[in-house]
Coordinates of C-alpha atoms in Angstrom, one line a residue:
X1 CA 4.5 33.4 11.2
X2 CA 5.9 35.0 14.1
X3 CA 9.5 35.9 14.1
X4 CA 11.7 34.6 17.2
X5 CA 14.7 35.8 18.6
X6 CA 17.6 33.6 19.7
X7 CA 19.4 33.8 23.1
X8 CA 22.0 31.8 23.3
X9 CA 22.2 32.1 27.2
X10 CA 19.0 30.3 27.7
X11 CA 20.9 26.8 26.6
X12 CA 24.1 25.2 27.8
X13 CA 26.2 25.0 25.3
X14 CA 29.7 23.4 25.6
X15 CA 30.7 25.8 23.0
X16 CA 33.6 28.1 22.8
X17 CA 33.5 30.9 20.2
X18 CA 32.2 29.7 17.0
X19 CA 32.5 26.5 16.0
X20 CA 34.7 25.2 13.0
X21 CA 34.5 21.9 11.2
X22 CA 37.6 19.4 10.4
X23 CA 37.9 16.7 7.9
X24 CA 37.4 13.2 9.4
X25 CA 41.1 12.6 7.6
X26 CA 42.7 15.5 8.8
X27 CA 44.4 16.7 6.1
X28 CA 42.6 19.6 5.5
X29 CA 41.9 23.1 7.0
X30 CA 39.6 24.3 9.0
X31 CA 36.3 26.0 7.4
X32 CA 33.2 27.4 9.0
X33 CA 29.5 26.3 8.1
X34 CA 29.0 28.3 5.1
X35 CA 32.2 27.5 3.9
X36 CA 31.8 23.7 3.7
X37 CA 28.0 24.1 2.9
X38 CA 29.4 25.0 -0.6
X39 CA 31.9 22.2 -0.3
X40 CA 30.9 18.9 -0.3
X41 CA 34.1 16.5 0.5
X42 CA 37.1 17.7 2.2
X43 CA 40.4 18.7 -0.4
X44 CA 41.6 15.4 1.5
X45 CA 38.8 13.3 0.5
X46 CA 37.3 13.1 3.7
X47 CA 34.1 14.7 5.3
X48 CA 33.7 17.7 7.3
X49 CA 32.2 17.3 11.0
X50 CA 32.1 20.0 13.7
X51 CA 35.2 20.1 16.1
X52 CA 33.0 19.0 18.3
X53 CA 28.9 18.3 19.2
X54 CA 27.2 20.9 21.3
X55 CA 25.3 19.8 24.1
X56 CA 21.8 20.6 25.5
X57 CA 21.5 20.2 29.0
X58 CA 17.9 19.0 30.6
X59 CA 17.0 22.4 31.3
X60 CA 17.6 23.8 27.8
X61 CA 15.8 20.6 26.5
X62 CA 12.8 21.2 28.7
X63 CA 12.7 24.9 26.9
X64 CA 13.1 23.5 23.6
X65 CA 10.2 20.9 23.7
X66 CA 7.3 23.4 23.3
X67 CA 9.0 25.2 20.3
X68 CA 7.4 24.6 16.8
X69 CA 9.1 23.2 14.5
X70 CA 11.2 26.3 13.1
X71 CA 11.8 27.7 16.2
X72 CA 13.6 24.6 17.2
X73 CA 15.4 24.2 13.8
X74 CA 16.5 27.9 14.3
X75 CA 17.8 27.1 18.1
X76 CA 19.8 23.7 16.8
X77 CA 21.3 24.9 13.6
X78 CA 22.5 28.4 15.5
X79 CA 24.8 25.8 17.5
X80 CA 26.1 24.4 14.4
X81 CA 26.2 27.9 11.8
X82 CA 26.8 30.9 14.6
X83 CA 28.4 33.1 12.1
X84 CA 25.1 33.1 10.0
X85 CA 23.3 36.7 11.8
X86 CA 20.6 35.5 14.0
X87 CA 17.9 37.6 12.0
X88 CA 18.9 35.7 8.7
X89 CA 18.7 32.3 9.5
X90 CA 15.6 32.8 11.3
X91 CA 13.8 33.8 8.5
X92 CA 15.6 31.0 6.7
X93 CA 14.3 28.4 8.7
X94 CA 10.3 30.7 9.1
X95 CA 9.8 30.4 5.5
X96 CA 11.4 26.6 5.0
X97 CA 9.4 25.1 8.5
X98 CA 5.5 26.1 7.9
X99 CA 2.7 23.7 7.5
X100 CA 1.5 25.1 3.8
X101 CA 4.9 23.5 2.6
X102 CA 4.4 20.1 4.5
X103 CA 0.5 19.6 3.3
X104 CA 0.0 16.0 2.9
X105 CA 0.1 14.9 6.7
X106 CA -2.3 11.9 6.9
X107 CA -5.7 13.0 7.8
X108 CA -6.0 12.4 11.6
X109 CA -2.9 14.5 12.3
X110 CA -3.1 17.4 9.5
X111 CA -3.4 20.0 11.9
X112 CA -0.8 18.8 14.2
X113 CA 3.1 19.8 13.2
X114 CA 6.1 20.1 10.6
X115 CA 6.6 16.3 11.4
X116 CA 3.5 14.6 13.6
X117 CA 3.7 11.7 15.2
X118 CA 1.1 8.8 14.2
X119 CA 1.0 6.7 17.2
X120 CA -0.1 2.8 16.1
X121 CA -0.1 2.2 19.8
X122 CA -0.2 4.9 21.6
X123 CA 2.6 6.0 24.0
X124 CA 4.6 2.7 22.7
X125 CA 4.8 2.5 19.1
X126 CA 4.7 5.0 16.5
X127 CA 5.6 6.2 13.1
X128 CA 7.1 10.1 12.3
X129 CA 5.9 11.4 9.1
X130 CA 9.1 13.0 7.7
X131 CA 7.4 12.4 4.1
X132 CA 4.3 15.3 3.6
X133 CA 6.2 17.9 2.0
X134 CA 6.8 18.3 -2.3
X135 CA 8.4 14.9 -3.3
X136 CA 6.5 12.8 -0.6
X137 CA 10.1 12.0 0.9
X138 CA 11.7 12.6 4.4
X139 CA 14.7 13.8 1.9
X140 CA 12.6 17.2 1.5
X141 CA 12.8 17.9 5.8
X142 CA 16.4 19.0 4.8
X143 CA 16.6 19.7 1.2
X144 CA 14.0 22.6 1.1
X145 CA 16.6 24.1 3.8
X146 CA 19.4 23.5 2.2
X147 CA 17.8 25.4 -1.0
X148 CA 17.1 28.5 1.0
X149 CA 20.8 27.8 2.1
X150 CA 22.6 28.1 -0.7
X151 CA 20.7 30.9 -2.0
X152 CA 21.6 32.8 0.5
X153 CA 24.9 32.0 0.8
X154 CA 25.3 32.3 -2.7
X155 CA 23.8 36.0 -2.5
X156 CA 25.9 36.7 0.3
X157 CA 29.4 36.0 -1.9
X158 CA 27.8 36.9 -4.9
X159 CA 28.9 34.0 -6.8
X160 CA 27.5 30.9 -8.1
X161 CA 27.7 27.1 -7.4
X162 CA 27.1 23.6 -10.1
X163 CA 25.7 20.7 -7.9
X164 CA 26.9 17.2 -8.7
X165 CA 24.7 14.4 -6.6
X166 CA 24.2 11.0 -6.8
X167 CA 20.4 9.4 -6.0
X168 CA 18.6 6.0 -5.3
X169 CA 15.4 7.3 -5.6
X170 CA 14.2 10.4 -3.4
X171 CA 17.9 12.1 -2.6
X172 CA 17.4 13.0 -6.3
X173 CA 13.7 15.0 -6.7
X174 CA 13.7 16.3 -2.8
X175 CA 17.1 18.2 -4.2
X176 CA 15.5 18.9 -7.7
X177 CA 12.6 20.3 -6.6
X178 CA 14.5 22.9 -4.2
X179 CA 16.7 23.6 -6.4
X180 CA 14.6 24.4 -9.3
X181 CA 14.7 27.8 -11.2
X182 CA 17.6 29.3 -9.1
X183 CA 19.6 31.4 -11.2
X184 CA 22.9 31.0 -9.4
X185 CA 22.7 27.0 -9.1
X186 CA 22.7 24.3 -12.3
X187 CA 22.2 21.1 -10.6
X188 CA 23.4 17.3 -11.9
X189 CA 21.7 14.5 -10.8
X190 CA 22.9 10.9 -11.2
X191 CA 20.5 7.9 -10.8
X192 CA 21.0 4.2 -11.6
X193 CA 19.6 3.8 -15.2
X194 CA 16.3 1.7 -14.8
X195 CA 16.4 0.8 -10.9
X196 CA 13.9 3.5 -9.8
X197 CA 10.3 3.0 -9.3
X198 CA 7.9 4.7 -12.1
X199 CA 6.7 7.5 -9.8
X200 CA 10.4 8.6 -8.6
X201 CA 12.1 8.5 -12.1
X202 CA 8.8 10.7 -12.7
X203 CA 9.5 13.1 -10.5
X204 CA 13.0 14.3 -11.3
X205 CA 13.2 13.4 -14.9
X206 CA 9.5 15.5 -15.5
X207 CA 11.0 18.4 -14.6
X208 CA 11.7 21.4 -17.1
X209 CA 13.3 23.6 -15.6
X210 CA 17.0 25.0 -17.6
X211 CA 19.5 24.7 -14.4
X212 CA 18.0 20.8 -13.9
X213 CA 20.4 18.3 -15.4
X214 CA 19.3 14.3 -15.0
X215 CA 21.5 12.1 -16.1
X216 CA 20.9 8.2 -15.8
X217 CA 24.3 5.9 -15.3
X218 CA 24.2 2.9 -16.6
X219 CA 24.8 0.8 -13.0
X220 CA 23.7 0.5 -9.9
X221 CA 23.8 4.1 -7.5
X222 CA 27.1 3.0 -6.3
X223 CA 28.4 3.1 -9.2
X224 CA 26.8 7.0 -9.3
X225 CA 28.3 7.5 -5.9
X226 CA 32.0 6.9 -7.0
X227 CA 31.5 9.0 -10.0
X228 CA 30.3 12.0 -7.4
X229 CA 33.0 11.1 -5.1
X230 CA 35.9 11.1 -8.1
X231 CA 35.0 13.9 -9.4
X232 CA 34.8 15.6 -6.2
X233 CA 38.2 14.4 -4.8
X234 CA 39.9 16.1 -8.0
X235 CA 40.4 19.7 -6.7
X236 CA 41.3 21.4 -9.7
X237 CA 37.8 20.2 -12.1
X238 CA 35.9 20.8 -8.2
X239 CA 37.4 24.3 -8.0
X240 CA 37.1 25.5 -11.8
X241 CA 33.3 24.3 -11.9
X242 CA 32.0 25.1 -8.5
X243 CA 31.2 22.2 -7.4
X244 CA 29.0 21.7 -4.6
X245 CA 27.3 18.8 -3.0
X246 CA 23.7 18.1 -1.8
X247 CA 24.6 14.2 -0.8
X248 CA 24.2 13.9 2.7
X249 CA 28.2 14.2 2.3
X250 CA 27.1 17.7 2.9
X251 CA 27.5 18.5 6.3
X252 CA 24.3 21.4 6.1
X253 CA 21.8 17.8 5.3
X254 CA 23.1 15.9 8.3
X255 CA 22.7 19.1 10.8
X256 CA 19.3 19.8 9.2
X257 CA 18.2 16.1 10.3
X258 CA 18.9 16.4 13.5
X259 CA 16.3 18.6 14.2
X260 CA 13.5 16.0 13.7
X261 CA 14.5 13.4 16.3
X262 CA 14.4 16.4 18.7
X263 CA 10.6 17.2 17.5
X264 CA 10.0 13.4 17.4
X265 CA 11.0 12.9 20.7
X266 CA 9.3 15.9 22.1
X267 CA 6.2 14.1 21.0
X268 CA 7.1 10.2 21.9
X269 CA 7.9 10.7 25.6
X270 CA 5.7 11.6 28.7
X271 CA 8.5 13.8 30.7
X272 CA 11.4 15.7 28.9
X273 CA 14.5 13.5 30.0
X274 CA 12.8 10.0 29.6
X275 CA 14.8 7.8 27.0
X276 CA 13.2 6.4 23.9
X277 CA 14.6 4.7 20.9
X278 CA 14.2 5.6 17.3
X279 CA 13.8 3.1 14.0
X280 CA 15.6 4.1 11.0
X281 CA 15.4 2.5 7.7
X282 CA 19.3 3.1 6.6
X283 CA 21.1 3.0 3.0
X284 CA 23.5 5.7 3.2
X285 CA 23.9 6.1 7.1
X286 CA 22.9 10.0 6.3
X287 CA 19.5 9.5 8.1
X288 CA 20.7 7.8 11.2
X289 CA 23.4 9.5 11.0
X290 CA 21.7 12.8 12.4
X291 CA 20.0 10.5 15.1
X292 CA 23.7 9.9 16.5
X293 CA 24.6 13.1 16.7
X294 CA 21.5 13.9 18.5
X295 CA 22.2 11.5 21.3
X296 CA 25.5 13.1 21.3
X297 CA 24.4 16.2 21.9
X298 CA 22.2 15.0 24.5
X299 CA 18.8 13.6 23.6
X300 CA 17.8 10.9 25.8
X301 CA 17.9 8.3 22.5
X302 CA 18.0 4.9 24.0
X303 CA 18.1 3.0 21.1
X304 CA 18.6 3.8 17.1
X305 CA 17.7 1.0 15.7
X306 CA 19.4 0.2 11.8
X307 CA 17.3 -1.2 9.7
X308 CA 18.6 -2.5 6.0
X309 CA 17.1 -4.4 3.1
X310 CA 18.9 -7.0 1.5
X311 CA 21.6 -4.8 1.0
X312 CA 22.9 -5.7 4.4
X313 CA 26.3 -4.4 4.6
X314 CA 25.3 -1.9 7.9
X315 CA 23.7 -4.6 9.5
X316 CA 26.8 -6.9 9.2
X317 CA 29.2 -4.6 10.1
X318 CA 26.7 -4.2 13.5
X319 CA 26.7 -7.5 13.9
X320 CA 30.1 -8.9 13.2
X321 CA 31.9 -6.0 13.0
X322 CA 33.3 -6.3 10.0
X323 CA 32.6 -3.7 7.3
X324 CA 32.6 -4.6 3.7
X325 CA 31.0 -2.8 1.2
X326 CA 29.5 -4.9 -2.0
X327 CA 30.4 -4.1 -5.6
X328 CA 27.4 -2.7 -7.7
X329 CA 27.3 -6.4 -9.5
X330 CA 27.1 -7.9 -5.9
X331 CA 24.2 -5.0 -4.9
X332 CA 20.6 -6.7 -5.0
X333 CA 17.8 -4.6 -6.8
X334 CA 14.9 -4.6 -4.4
X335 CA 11.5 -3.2 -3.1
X336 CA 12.4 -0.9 -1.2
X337 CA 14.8 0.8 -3.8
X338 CA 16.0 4.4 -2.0
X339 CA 18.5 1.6 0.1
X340 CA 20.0 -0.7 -2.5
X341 CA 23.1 0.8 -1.3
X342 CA 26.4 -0.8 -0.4
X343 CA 28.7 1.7 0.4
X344 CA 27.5 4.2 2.6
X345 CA 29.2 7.1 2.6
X346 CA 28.3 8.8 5.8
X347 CA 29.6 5.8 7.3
X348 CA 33.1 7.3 7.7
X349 CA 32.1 10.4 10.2
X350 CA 30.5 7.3 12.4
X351 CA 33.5 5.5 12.4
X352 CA 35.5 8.8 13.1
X353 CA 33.6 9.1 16.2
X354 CA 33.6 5.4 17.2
X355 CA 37.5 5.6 16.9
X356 CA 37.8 8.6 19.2
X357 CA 38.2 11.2 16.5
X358 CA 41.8 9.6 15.3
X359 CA 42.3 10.9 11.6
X360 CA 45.2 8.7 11.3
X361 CA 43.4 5.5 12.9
X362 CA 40.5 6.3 10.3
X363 CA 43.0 6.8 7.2
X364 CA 44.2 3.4 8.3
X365 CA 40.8 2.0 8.5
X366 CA 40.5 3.5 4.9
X367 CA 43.2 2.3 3.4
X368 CA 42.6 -1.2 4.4
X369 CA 39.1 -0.8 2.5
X370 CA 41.0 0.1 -0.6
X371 CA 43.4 -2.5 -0.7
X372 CA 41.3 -5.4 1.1
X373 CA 37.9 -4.6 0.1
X374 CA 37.0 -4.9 3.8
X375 CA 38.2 -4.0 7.5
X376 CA 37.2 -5.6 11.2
X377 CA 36.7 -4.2 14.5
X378 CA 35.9 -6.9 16.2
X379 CA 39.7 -7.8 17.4
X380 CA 40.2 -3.9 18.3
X381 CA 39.9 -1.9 21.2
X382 CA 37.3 0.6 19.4
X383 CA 34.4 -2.2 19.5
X384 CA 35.1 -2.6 23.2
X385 CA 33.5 1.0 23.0
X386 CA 30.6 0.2 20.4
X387 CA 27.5 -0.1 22.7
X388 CA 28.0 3.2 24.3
X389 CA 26.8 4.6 20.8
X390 CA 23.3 2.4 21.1
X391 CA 23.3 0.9 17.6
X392 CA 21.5 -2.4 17.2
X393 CA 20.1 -3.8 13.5
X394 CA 19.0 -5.7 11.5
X395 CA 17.8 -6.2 8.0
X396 CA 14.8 -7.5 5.9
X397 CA 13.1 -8.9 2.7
X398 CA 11.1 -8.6 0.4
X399 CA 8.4 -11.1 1.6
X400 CA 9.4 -9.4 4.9
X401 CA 8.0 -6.1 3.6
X402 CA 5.1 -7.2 2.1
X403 CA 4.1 -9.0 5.4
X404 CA 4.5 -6.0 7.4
X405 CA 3.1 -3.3 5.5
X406 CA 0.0 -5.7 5.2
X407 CA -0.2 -6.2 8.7
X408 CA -0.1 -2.5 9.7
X409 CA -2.6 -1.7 7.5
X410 CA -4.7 -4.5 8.7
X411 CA -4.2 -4.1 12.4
X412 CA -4.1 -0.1 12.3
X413 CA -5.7 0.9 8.7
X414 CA -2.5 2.9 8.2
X415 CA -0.6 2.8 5.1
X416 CA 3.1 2.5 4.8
X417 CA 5.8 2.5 2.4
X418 CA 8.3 -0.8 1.5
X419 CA 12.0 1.3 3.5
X420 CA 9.0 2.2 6.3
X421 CA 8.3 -1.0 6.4
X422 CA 11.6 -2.4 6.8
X423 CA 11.8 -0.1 9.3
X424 CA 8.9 -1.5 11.6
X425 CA 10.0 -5.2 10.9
X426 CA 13.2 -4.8 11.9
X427 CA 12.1 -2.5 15.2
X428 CA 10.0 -5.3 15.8
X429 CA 12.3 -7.9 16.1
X430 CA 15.0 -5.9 18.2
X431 CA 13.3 -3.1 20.4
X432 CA 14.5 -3.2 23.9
X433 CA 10.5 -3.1 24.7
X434 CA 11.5 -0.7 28.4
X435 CA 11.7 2.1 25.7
X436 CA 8.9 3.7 23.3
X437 CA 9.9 3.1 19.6
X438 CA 9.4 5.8 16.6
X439 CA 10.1 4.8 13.0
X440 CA 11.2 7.5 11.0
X441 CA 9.0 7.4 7.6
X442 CA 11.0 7.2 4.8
X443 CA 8.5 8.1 2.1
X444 CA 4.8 7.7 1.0
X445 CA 3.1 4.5 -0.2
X446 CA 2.0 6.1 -3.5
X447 CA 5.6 6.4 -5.0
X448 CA 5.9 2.7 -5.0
X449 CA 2.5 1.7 -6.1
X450 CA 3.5 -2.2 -7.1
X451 CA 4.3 -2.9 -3.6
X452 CA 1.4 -1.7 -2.0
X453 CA -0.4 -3.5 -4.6
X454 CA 1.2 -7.0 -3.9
X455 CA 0.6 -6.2 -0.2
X456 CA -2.4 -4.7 0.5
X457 CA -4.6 -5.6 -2.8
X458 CA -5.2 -2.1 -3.8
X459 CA -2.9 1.1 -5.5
X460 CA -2.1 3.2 -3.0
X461 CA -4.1 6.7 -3.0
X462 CA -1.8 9.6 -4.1
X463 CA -2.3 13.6 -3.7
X464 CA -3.8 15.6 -6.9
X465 CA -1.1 17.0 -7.9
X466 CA 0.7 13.7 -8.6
X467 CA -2.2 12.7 -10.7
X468 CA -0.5 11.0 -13.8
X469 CA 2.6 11.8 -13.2
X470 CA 4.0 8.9 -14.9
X471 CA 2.7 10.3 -18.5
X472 CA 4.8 13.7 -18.1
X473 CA 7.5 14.7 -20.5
X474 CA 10.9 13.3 -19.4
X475 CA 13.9 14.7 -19.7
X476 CA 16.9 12.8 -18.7
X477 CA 20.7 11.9 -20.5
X478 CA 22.0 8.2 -20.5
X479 CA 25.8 8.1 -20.0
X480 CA 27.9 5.0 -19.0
X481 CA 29.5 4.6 -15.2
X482 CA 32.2 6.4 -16.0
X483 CA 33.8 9.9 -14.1
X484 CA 35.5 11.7 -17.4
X485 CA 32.0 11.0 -19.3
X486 CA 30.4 12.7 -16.8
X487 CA 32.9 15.1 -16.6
X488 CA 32.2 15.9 -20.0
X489 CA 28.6 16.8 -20.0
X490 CA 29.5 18.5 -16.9
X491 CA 32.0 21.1 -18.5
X492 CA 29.2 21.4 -21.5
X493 CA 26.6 22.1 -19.7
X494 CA 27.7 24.4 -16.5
X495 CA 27.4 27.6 -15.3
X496 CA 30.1 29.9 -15.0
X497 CA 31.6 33.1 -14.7
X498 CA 29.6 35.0 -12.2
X499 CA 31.9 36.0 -10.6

């Protein structure tokens, strides 16, 4: 692995000194990167975004498509973490970014990239595989950084942090397994008691490891979520306890995600500068999230195209509109579980951006939620603005998914997961066809073998080393939907006193 070293003069960045990140409610100070990597939510409740977006020019993107993968990781997340020593976070990102720790890239691109492109018709129609690292989940693209991350900040300060996350399936293991057996971290992972498939509930409740903690809420992940978010918003439990955040509510996820639709466009287009659109299956708005920053900064994105399950709330609010997020008894259990979600959190740094970066006109937005259960755009002078941001959706079914990931394999002989395939359906139904489309893989087929079962007649193959994972000791706590239970095992089970 060759070691790089970065210039900043060879890009345009709109930057001024380093950057700093704000709360999207604007009630709290300022903090640099590997302040609010630590974090989590703002003291105000909101979350932290950069002052403001750097921006690639064509020249500096027409440098950065022939980088590999870490190379191009390093020159993104310098824009976004400046005061981390150039040295330092290139060997962060040399020892995350290396094909050894991404080895289960389908067979006719193994010896392609981090994240290859599988083209199911070639130069119009393809599929990123963001899924071949440890847990089989595009989750691990930015969680086996964000490890290396906190370790080193953690070093750094010489101090300590306790990780309280919420999962719907893959959020949960990607975090576990870079987490694992790092003496100044103690994670705690919630998951919705029972609404998991086999092979992910066997993933993070297998593990063994002292500083894992899994504990299984009786609800649905929303009902996770607000425990996280509660728990988070109280400063004086978050400050006493450490209490950090690998949610995509951490800033350090989002920026790490970002640096895929760069790679994935390098790959998609014939001539740096040509537009393309990009497919995301979306629960939590984390993953396409990152893809609207990227066009912000500058990537030629034509299209990001939202794709939901029957959890629909994105799509309507895309739509109509109108945002209103479901209540965990209102939230359907489906096939493609990582998106039975119905309030996305990373929602709220979109709609900070939509509404021109007004902390006051987004507290408002807020506080309608709250006491309404709902708010609409579509009478306001910010959804005049909406199509500048290139969002279309849509969302699918079950039968839907079936269909689709039986056709693919049919048509193509290539194998893809139930949020994957919502991903093409929905792509296929709204794709301005002038553009190239890329759906960003959410995970592989083998951790939801019933699917693929129903759909294609046949389990899905898995790597060896997943072999019967299903039979391994689990380790995992049951404790009901409620903050000061979790609070509890929390203050029982934590590190402290490092420093």
């Amino acid at each position: 692995r060759k070691a790089f070293t970065y210039n900043s003069s060879r890009f345009s960045f709109c930057c001024e000194g380093l950057v700093h990140y704000l709360s999207t409610r604007g009630q709290a100070p300022q903090r640099r990167f590997t302040d609010i990597l630590l974090e989590g939510l703002a003291s105000d409740g909101g979350l932290y975004v950069p002052e403001y977006y750097p921006q690639f020019s064509l020249a500096a993107l027409e440098q950065m498509a022939v980088m590999p993968y870490a190379e191009l990781a390093y020159t993104i997340l310098s824009a976004f973490a400046p005061e981390i020593p150039s040295d330092d976070l290139a060997k962060l990102v040399l020892e995350t970014y290396h094909a050894a720790r991404y080895p289960y890239a389908r067979e006719s691109v193994r010896a392609a990239r981090v994240a290859p492109l599988t083209w199911l018709e070639p130069g119009r129609f393809g599929i990123l595989e963001l899924s071949n690292g440890p847990t089989l989940a595009f989750k691990d693209m930015a969680m086996q950084l964000l490890g290396a991350l906190f370790e080193y900040v953690l070093t750094q300060r010489d101090t300590y942090l306790n990780i309280l996350g919420a999962t719907s399936g893959d959020t949960g293991s990607a975090a576990e397994h870079a987490m694992r057996g790092r003496a100044r971290i103690r994670v705690f992972m919630l998951s919705p008691a029972g609404r998991m498939s086999p092979f992910q509930r066997a993933q993070m409740y297998s593990l063994q490891d002292e500083n894992i903690h899994n504990i299984a809420i009786r609800g649905a992940f929303d009902d996770a979520q607000d425990v996280v978010k509660a728990l988070g918003a109280d400063q004086a439990f978050k400050s006493q306890y450490r209490l950090g955040a690998v949610n995509s509510i951490n800033w350090a996820r989002i920026a790490a995600q970002v640096v895929y639709y760069f790679a994935g466009y390098f790959q998609a287009v014939g001539r740096v500068g040509d537009p393309m659109s990009f497919a995301v299956p979306s629960g939590n708005f984390g993953n396409i999230l990152a893809g609207h920053i990227a066009r912000m900064m500058g990537l030629p994105i034509a299209q990001l195209i939202l794709a939901t399950n029957e959890n629909n709330v994105l799509d309507e609010f895309f739509r109509t509109g109108v945002y209103r997020p479901r209540r965990s008894d209102e939230t359907f259990v489906t096939s493609s579980p990582s998106m039975d979600i119905s309030k996305a959190s990373n929602f709220e740094r979109f709609v900070f951006d939509l509404v021109g970066r007004d902390s006051q006109a987004l507290t408002t937005l807020w506080r309608q939620l709250a006491e309404k259960g709902a708010f609409d755009l579509k009478t306001t002078p910010y959804w005049a603005t909406i199509g500048r941001f290139g969002f279309v959706s849509g969302a699918n079914s079950h039968e839907g998914r079936v269909a689709t990931i039986r056709s693919i394999w049919k048509r193509y002989r290539v194998l893809i997961d139930p949020h994957t395939a919502d991903g093409v359906r929905v792509a296929q139904q709204v794709a301005d066809s002038r553009y190239p489309v890329v759906v960003l893989e959410t995970a592989q087929p083998a951790k939801f073998a019933d699917t693929i079962q129903e759909a294609v007649g046949f389990a899905p193959p898995r790597p060896a080393p997943f072999e019967g994972i299903e039979a391994a000791p689990q380790r995992v706590t049951e404790l009901p939907a409620d903050a000061q239970a979790v609070r509890r095992y929390i203050e029982a089970h934590a590190l402290r006193g490092r420093d």
